[in-house]
């Protein structure tokens, strides 16, 4: 998923501006937020028992993988870890979990009411 988002962000911004561009980073955050919002909306729609718990577990696993990859890049390739990047990512995931799960639950309730 991360590779697909990076590829889409590169196509939107352009390959020449890819590495340190603010527009690339912003596009990457927006695409990641929208994608995770859709995933958490789907989880909220499908999970009938404790959907917030499931969504927070998925977000925690994603954030742990993101942090682990950053640590490995720092250890193996000496690429510096910017803590702010991981904090922004975690904040966006918390917002996506809350909003997406709420939207998924609302969709499920509306579908049940219409039957």
Coordinates of N, CA, C and O in Angstrom, one line a residue:
X1 N 0.8 -1.2 0.0 CA 0.0 0.0 0.0 C 0.9 1.3 0.0 O 0.6 2.2 -0.7
X2 N 1.9 1.2 0.8 CA 2.8 2.4 0.8 C 3.5 2.6 -0.5 O 3.7 3.8 -0.9
X3 N 3.9 1.5 -1.2 CA 4.5 1.7 -2.5 C 3.6 2.2 -3.5 O 3.9 3.1 -4.3
X4 N 2.3 1.8 -3.5 CA 1.3 2.3 -4.4 C 1.1 3.8 -4.1 O 1.0 4.6 -5.1
X5 N 1.0 4.2 -2.9 CA 0.8 5.6 -2.5 C 2.0 6.5 -3.0 O 1.8 7.6 -3.5
X6 N 3.2 5.9 -2.8 CA 4.4 6.7 -3.2 C 4.4 6.8 -4.7 O 4.8 7.9 -5.2
X7 N 4.0 5.8 -5.4 CA 4.0 5.9 -6.9 C 2.9 6.9 -7.4 O 3.2 7.7 -8.3
X8 N 1.8 6.9 -6.8 CA 0.7 7.8 -7.2 C 1.1 9.2 -6.9 O 1.0 10.1 -7.7
X9 N 1.7 9.4 -5.7 CA 2.2 10.8 -5.3 C 3.3 11.2 -6.3 O 3.4 12.4 -6.7
X10 N 4.2 10.3 -6.7 CA 5.2 10.7 -7.7 C 4.6 11.1 -9.0 O 5.1 12.0 -9.7
X11 N 3.6 10.3 -9.4 CA 2.9 10.7 -10.7 C 2.3 12.0 -10.6 O 2.3 12.8 -11.6
X12 N 1.6 12.3 -9.5 CA 0.9 13.6 -9.3 C 1.9 14.8 -9.3 O 1.8 15.8 -10.0
X13 N 3.0 14.7 -8.5 CA 3.9 15.8 -8.3 C 4.9 15.8 -9.5 O 5.3 16.9 -9.9
X14 N 5.4 14.7 -9.9 CA 6.4 14.6 -11.0 C 7.7 14.1 -10.4 O 8.0 14.3 -9.2
X15 N 8.4 13.3 -11.2 CA 9.6 12.6 -10.7 C 10.7 13.6 -10.3 O 11.5 13.4 -9.4
X16 N 10.8 14.7 -11.0 CA 11.9 15.7 -10.8 C 11.8 16.3 -9.4 O 12.8 16.6 -8.8
X17 N 10.6 16.5 -8.9 CA 10.4 17.2 -7.6 C 10.2 16.2 -6.5 O 9.9 16.6 -5.4
X18 N 10.4 14.9 -6.7 CA 10.0 13.9 -5.8 C 10.6 13.9 -4.4 O 10.0 13.8 -3.4
X19 N 11.9 14.0 -4.3 CA 12.6 13.7 -3.1 C 12.4 14.6 -1.9 O 12.0 14.2 -0.9
X20 N 12.6 15.9 -2.1 CA 12.5 16.8 -1.0 C 11.4 17.8 -1.1 O 11.3 18.8 -0.4
X21 N 10.5 17.6 -2.0 CA 9.4 18.6 -2.3 C 8.4 18.6 -1.3 O 7.9 17.6 -0.8
X22 N 7.9 19.8 -0.9 CA 6.8 19.9 0.1 C 5.5 19.4 -0.6 O 4.7 18.8 0.1
X23 N 5.3 19.7 -1.8 CA 4.1 19.2 -2.5 C 4.1 17.7 -2.6 O 3.0 17.1 -2.4
X24 N 5.2 17.1 -2.7 CA 5.2 15.6 -2.7 C 4.9 15.1 -1.3 O 4.0 14.1 -1.2
X25 N 5.4 15.6 -0.3 CA 5.1 15.2 1.1 C 3.7 15.4 1.4 O 3.0 14.6 2.0
X26 N 3.2 16.6 1.0 CA 1.8 16.9 1.3 C 0.8 16.0 0.5 O -0.1 15.5 1.1
X27 N 1.2 15.7 -0.7 CA 0.4 14.8 -1.5 C 0.4 13.4 -0.9 O -0.6 12.7 -0.9
X28 N 1.6 13.0 -0.5 CA 1.7 11.7 0.2 C 0.8 11.6 1.4 O 0.2 10.6 1.7
X29 N 0.8 12.6 2.3 CA 0.0 12.6 3.5 C -1.5 12.6 3.1 O -2.3 11.9 3.7
X30 N -1.9 13.4 2.1 CA -3.3 13.4 1.7 C -3.8 12.0 1.2 O -4.8 11.5 1.6
X31 N -3.0 11.5 0.3 CA -3.3 10.1 -0.3 C -3.4 9.1 0.8 O -4.3 8.2 0.9
X32 N -2.4 9.1 1.8 CA -2.4 8.2 2.9 C -3.6 8.3 3.8 O -4.2 7.4 4.2
X33 N -4.0 9.6 4.0 CA -5.2 9.9 4.9 C -6.4 9.4 4.2 O -7.3 8.7 4.9
X34 N -6.6 9.7 2.9 CA -7.8 9.3 2.2 C -7.9 7.7 2.2 O -9.0 7.1 2.4
X35 N -6.8 7.1 1.8 CA -6.8 5.6 1.8 C -7.1 5.0 3.1 O -7.9 4.1 3.2
X36 N -6.5 5.5 4.2 CA -6.7 4.9 5.5 C -8.1 5.2 5.9 O -8.8 4.4 6.6
X37 N -8.7 6.4 5.6 CA -10.1 6.7 5.9 C -11.0 5.7 5.3 O -12.0 5.2 5.9
X38 N -10.8 5.3 4.0 CA -11.6 4.3 3.3 C -11.5 3.0 4.0 O -12.5 2.3 4.2
X39 N -10.3 2.6 4.4 CA -10.0 1.3 5.1 C -10.8 1.3 6.4 O -11.5 0.3 6.7
X40 N -10.7 2.3 7.2 CA -11.3 2.3 8.5 C -12.9 2.4 8.4 O -13.6 1.9 9.2
X41 N -13.3 3.1 7.3 CA -14.8 3.2 7.0 C -15.3 1.7 6.7 O -16.3 1.3 7.2
X42 N -14.5 1.0 5.9 CA -14.9 -0.4 5.6 C -14.9 -1.2 6.9 O -15.8 -2.0 7.1
X43 N -13.8 -1.1 7.7 CA -13.8 -1.9 8.9 C -15.0 -1.5 9.8 O -15.6 -2.4 10.5
X44 N -15.3 -0.2 10.0 CA -16.4 0.2 10.8 C -17.7 -0.4 10.2 O -18.7 -0.7 11.0
X45 N -17.8 -0.5 8.9 CA -19.0 -1.0 8.3 C -19.2 -2.5 8.5 O -20.2 -3.0 8.7
X46 N -18.0 -3.3 8.4 CA -18.1 -4.7 8.5 C -18.0 -5.2 9.9 O -18.6 -6.3 10.2
X47 N -17.3 -4.5 10.8 CA -17.2 -5.0 12.2 C -18.4 -4.7 13.0 O -18.6 -3.5 13.3
X48 N -19.1 -5.6 13.5 CA -20.3 -5.3 14.4 C -19.9 -5.3 15.8 O -20.6 -4.7 16.6
X49 N -18.8 -6.0 16.2 CA -18.4 -6.1 17.6 C -17.1 -5.3 17.7 O -16.1 -5.5 17.1
X50 N -17.2 -4.3 18.6 CA -16.1 -3.4 18.9 C -15.3 -2.9 17.6 O -14.1 -3.2 17.5
X51 N -15.9 -2.1 16.8 CA -15.2 -1.7 15.6 C -14.1 -0.7 15.8 O -13.1 -0.7 15.1
X52 N -14.2 0.1 16.9 CA -13.1 1.0 17.2 C -11.9 0.3 17.7 O -10.8 0.7 17.3
X53 N -12.1 -0.8 18.4 CA -10.9 -1.6 18.9 C -10.2 -2.2 17.7 O -9.0 -2.1 17.6
X54 N -11.0 -2.7 16.7 CA -10.3 -3.3 15.5 C -9.6 -2.3 14.7 O -8.5 -2.5 14.3
X55 N -10.2 -1.1 14.6 CA -9.6 0.0 13.8 C -8.3 0.5 14.5 O -7.3 0.7 13.8
X56 N -8.3 0.6 15.8 CA -7.1 1.1 16.5 C -6.0 0.1 16.4 O -4.8 0.4 16.4
X57 N -6.4 -1.2 16.5 CA -5.4 -2.3 16.3 C -4.7 -2.2 14.9 O -3.5 -2.4 14.8
X58 N -5.5 -2.0 13.9 CA -5.0 -1.9 12.6 C -4.1 -0.7 12.5 O -3.0 -0.8 11.9
X59 N -4.5 0.4 13.0 CA -3.7 1.6 13.0 C -2.4 1.5 13.8 O -1.3 1.9 13.3
X60 N -2.4 0.8 14.9 CA -1.2 0.5 15.7 C -0.2 -0.3 14.9 O 1.0 -0.1 15.0
X61 N -0.7 -1.4 14.3 CA 0.1 -2.2 13.5 C 0.8 -1.5 12.3 O 2.0 -1.5 12.1
X62 N 0.0 -0.7 11.6 CA 0.5 0.2 10.5 C 1.6 1.1 11.0 O 2.6 1.3 10.4
X63 N 1.3 1.8 12.1 CA 2.2 2.8 12.7 C 3.5 2.1 13.2 O 4.6 2.6 13.0
X64 N 3.4 0.9 13.8 CA 4.5 0.2 14.2 C 5.4 -0.2 13.0 O 6.6 -0.1 13.1
X65 N 4.8 -0.7 11.9 CA 5.5 -1.0 10.7 C 6.2 0.2 10.2 O 7.4 0.1 9.8
X66 N 5.5 1.3 10.1 CA 6.1 2.6 9.6 C 7.3 3.0 10.5 O 8.4 3.3 10.0
X67 N 7.2 2.9 11.8 CA 8.3 3.2 12.7 C 9.4 2.3 12.6 O 10.6 2.7 12.6
X68 N 9.1 1.0 12.4 CA 10.2 0.0 12.3 C 11.0 0.2 11.0 O 12.2 0.0 11.0
X69 N 10.3 0.5 9.9 CA 11.0 0.7 8.6 C 11.9 2.0 8.8 O 13.0 2.0 8.3
X70 N 11.4 3.0 9.4 CA 12.2 4.2 9.7 C 13.4 3.9 10.5 O 14.5 4.4 10.2
X71 N 13.3 3.0 11.5 CA 14.4 2.6 12.3 C 15.4 1.8 11.5 O 16.6 2.0 11.6
X72 N 14.9 0.9 10.7 CA 15.8 0.1 9.9 C 16.6 1.0 8.8 O 17.7 0.8 8.6
X73 N 15.9 1.9 8.3 CA 16.5 2.9 7.3 C 17.6 3.7 8.0 O 18.7 3.9 7.4
X74 N 17.4 4.0 9.3 CA 18.4 4.8 10.0 C 19.6 3.9 10.4 O 20.7 4.3 10.2
X75 N 19.3 2.6 10.8 CA 20.4 1.7 11.1 C 21.2 1.3 9.9 O 22.4 1.3 10.0
X76 N 20.5 0.9 8.9 CA 21.2 0.3 7.7 C 21.8 1.3 6.8 O 22.9 1.2 6.2
X77 N 21.0 2.4 6.5 CA 21.4 3.3 5.5 C 21.8 4.7 6.0 O 22.0 5.6 5.2
X78 N 21.7 4.9 7.3 CA 22.0 6.1 8.0 C 21.1 7.3 7.5 O 21.6 8.4 7.4
X79 N 19.9 7.0 7.1 CA 18.9 8.0 6.8 C 18.3 8.5 8.1 O 17.8 7.8 8.9
X80 N 18.4 9.8 8.4 CA 18.0 10.3 9.7 C 16.4 10.2 9.9 O 15.7 10.3 8.9
X81 N 16.1 9.9 11.1 CA 14.6 9.7 11.5 C 14.1 11.1 12.0 O 14.7 11.6 12.9
X82 N 13.1 11.6 11.3 CA 12.5 12.8 11.8 C 11.3 12.4 12.6 O 10.3 11.9 12.1
X83 N 11.3 12.7 13.9 CA 10.2 12.3 14.8 C 8.9 13.0 14.4 O 7.8 12.4 14.5
X84 N 9.0 14.2 13.9 CA 7.8 15.0 13.5 C 7.0 14.2 12.4 O 5.8 14.2 12.4
X85 N 7.7 13.6 11.5 CA 7.0 12.9 10.4 C 6.2 11.7 11.0 O 5.1 11.5 10.6
X86 N 6.7 11.0 12.0 CA 6.0 9.9 12.6 C 4.8 10.4 13.5 O 3.8 9.8 13.6
X87 N 5.0 11.6 14.1 CA 3.9 12.1 14.9 C 2.8 12.6 14.1 O 1.6 12.4 14.4
X88 N 3.1 13.3 12.9 CA 2.0 13.7 12.0 C 1.3 12.5 11.5 O 0.1 12.5 11.4
X89 N 2.0 11.5 11.1 CA 1.4 10.2 10.6 C 0.5 9.6 11.6 O -0.6 9.2 11.3
X90 N 0.9 9.6 12.9 CA 0.1 9.0 13.9 C -1.1 9.8 14.2 O -2.2 9.3 14.3
X91 N -1.0 11.1 14.1 CA -2.2 12.0 14.3 C -3.2 11.8 13.2 O -4.4 11.7 13.5
X92 N -2.7 11.8 12.0 CA -3.6 11.6 10.8 C -4.3 10.2 10.9 O -5.5 10.1 10.6
X93 N -3.6 9.2 11.4 CA -4.2 7.9 11.6 C -5.3 7.9 12.7 O -6.3 7.2 12.5
X94 N -5.0 8.6 13.8 CA -6.0 8.7 14.8 C -7.3 9.4 14.3 O -8.4 8.9 14.5
X95 N -7.1 10.5 13.6 CA -8.3 11.2 13.0 C -9.0 10.2 12.0 O -10.2 10.2 12.0
X96 N -8.2 9.5 11.1 CA -8.8 8.6 10.2 C -9.6 7.5 10.9 O -10.7 7.1 10.4
X97 N -9.0 7.0 12.0 CA -9.7 5.9 12.7 C -11.0 6.4 13.2 O -12.1 5.7 13.1
X98 N -11.0 7.5 13.9 CA -12.2 8.0 14.5 C -13.3 8.4 13.5 O -14.4 8.0 13.6
X99 N -12.9 9.1 12.5 CA -13.8 9.5 11.4 C -14.3 8.4 10.6 O -15.5 8.2 10.3
X100 N -13.3 7.6 10.1 CA -13.7 6.4 9.2 C -14.6 5.4 9.9 O -15.5 4.9 9.3
X101 N -14.3 5.1 11.2 CA -15.1 4.1 11.9 C -16.5 4.7 12.1 O -17.5 4.0 12.0
X102 N -16.6 5.9 12.5 CA -17.9 6.6 12.7 C -18.7 6.6 11.4 O -19.9 6.2 11.4
X103 N -18.1 6.9 10.3 CA -18.8 6.9 9.0 C -19.2 5.4 8.6 O -20.3 5.2 8.1
X104 N -18.3 4.5 8.9 CA -18.7 3.1 8.6 C -19.9 2.6 9.4 O -20.8 1.9 8.9
X105 N -19.9 3.0 10.7 CA -21.0 2.6 11.6 C -22.3 3.3 11.1 O -23.4 2.6 11.1
X106 N -22.2 4.5 10.7 CA -23.4 5.3 10.3 C -23.9 4.6 9.0 O -25.1 4.5 8.8
X107 N -23.0 4.2 8.1 CA -23.5 3.5 6.8 C -24.2 2.2 7.2 O -25.2 1.9 6.6
X108 N -23.6 1.5 8.1 CA -24.2 0.2 8.5 C -25.6 0.4 9.1 O -26.5 -0.3 8.8
X109 N -25.7 1.4 10.0 CA -27.0 1.7 10.6 C -28.0 2.1 9.6 O -29.2 1.8 9.7
X110 N -27.6 3.0 8.6 CA -28.6 3.4 7.6 C -29.0 2.3 6.7 O -30.2 2.2 6.3
X111 N -28.1 1.3 6.5 CA -28.5 0.2 5.6 C -29.4 -0.7 6.4 O -30.3 -1.3 5.8
X112 N -29.2 -0.9 7.7 CA -30.1 -1.7 8.5 C -31.5 -1.1 8.6 O -32.5 -1.8 8.5
X113 N -31.6 0.2 8.7 CA -32.8 0.9 8.8 C -33.6 0.8 7.6 O -34.9 0.7 7.6
X114 N -33.0 0.8 6.4 CA -33.7 0.7 5.1 C -34.2 -0.6 4.8 O -35.0 -0.8 3.8
X115 N -33.8 -1.7 5.4 CA -34.2 -3.0 5.1 C -35.6 -3.3 5.7 O -36.2 -2.9 6.4

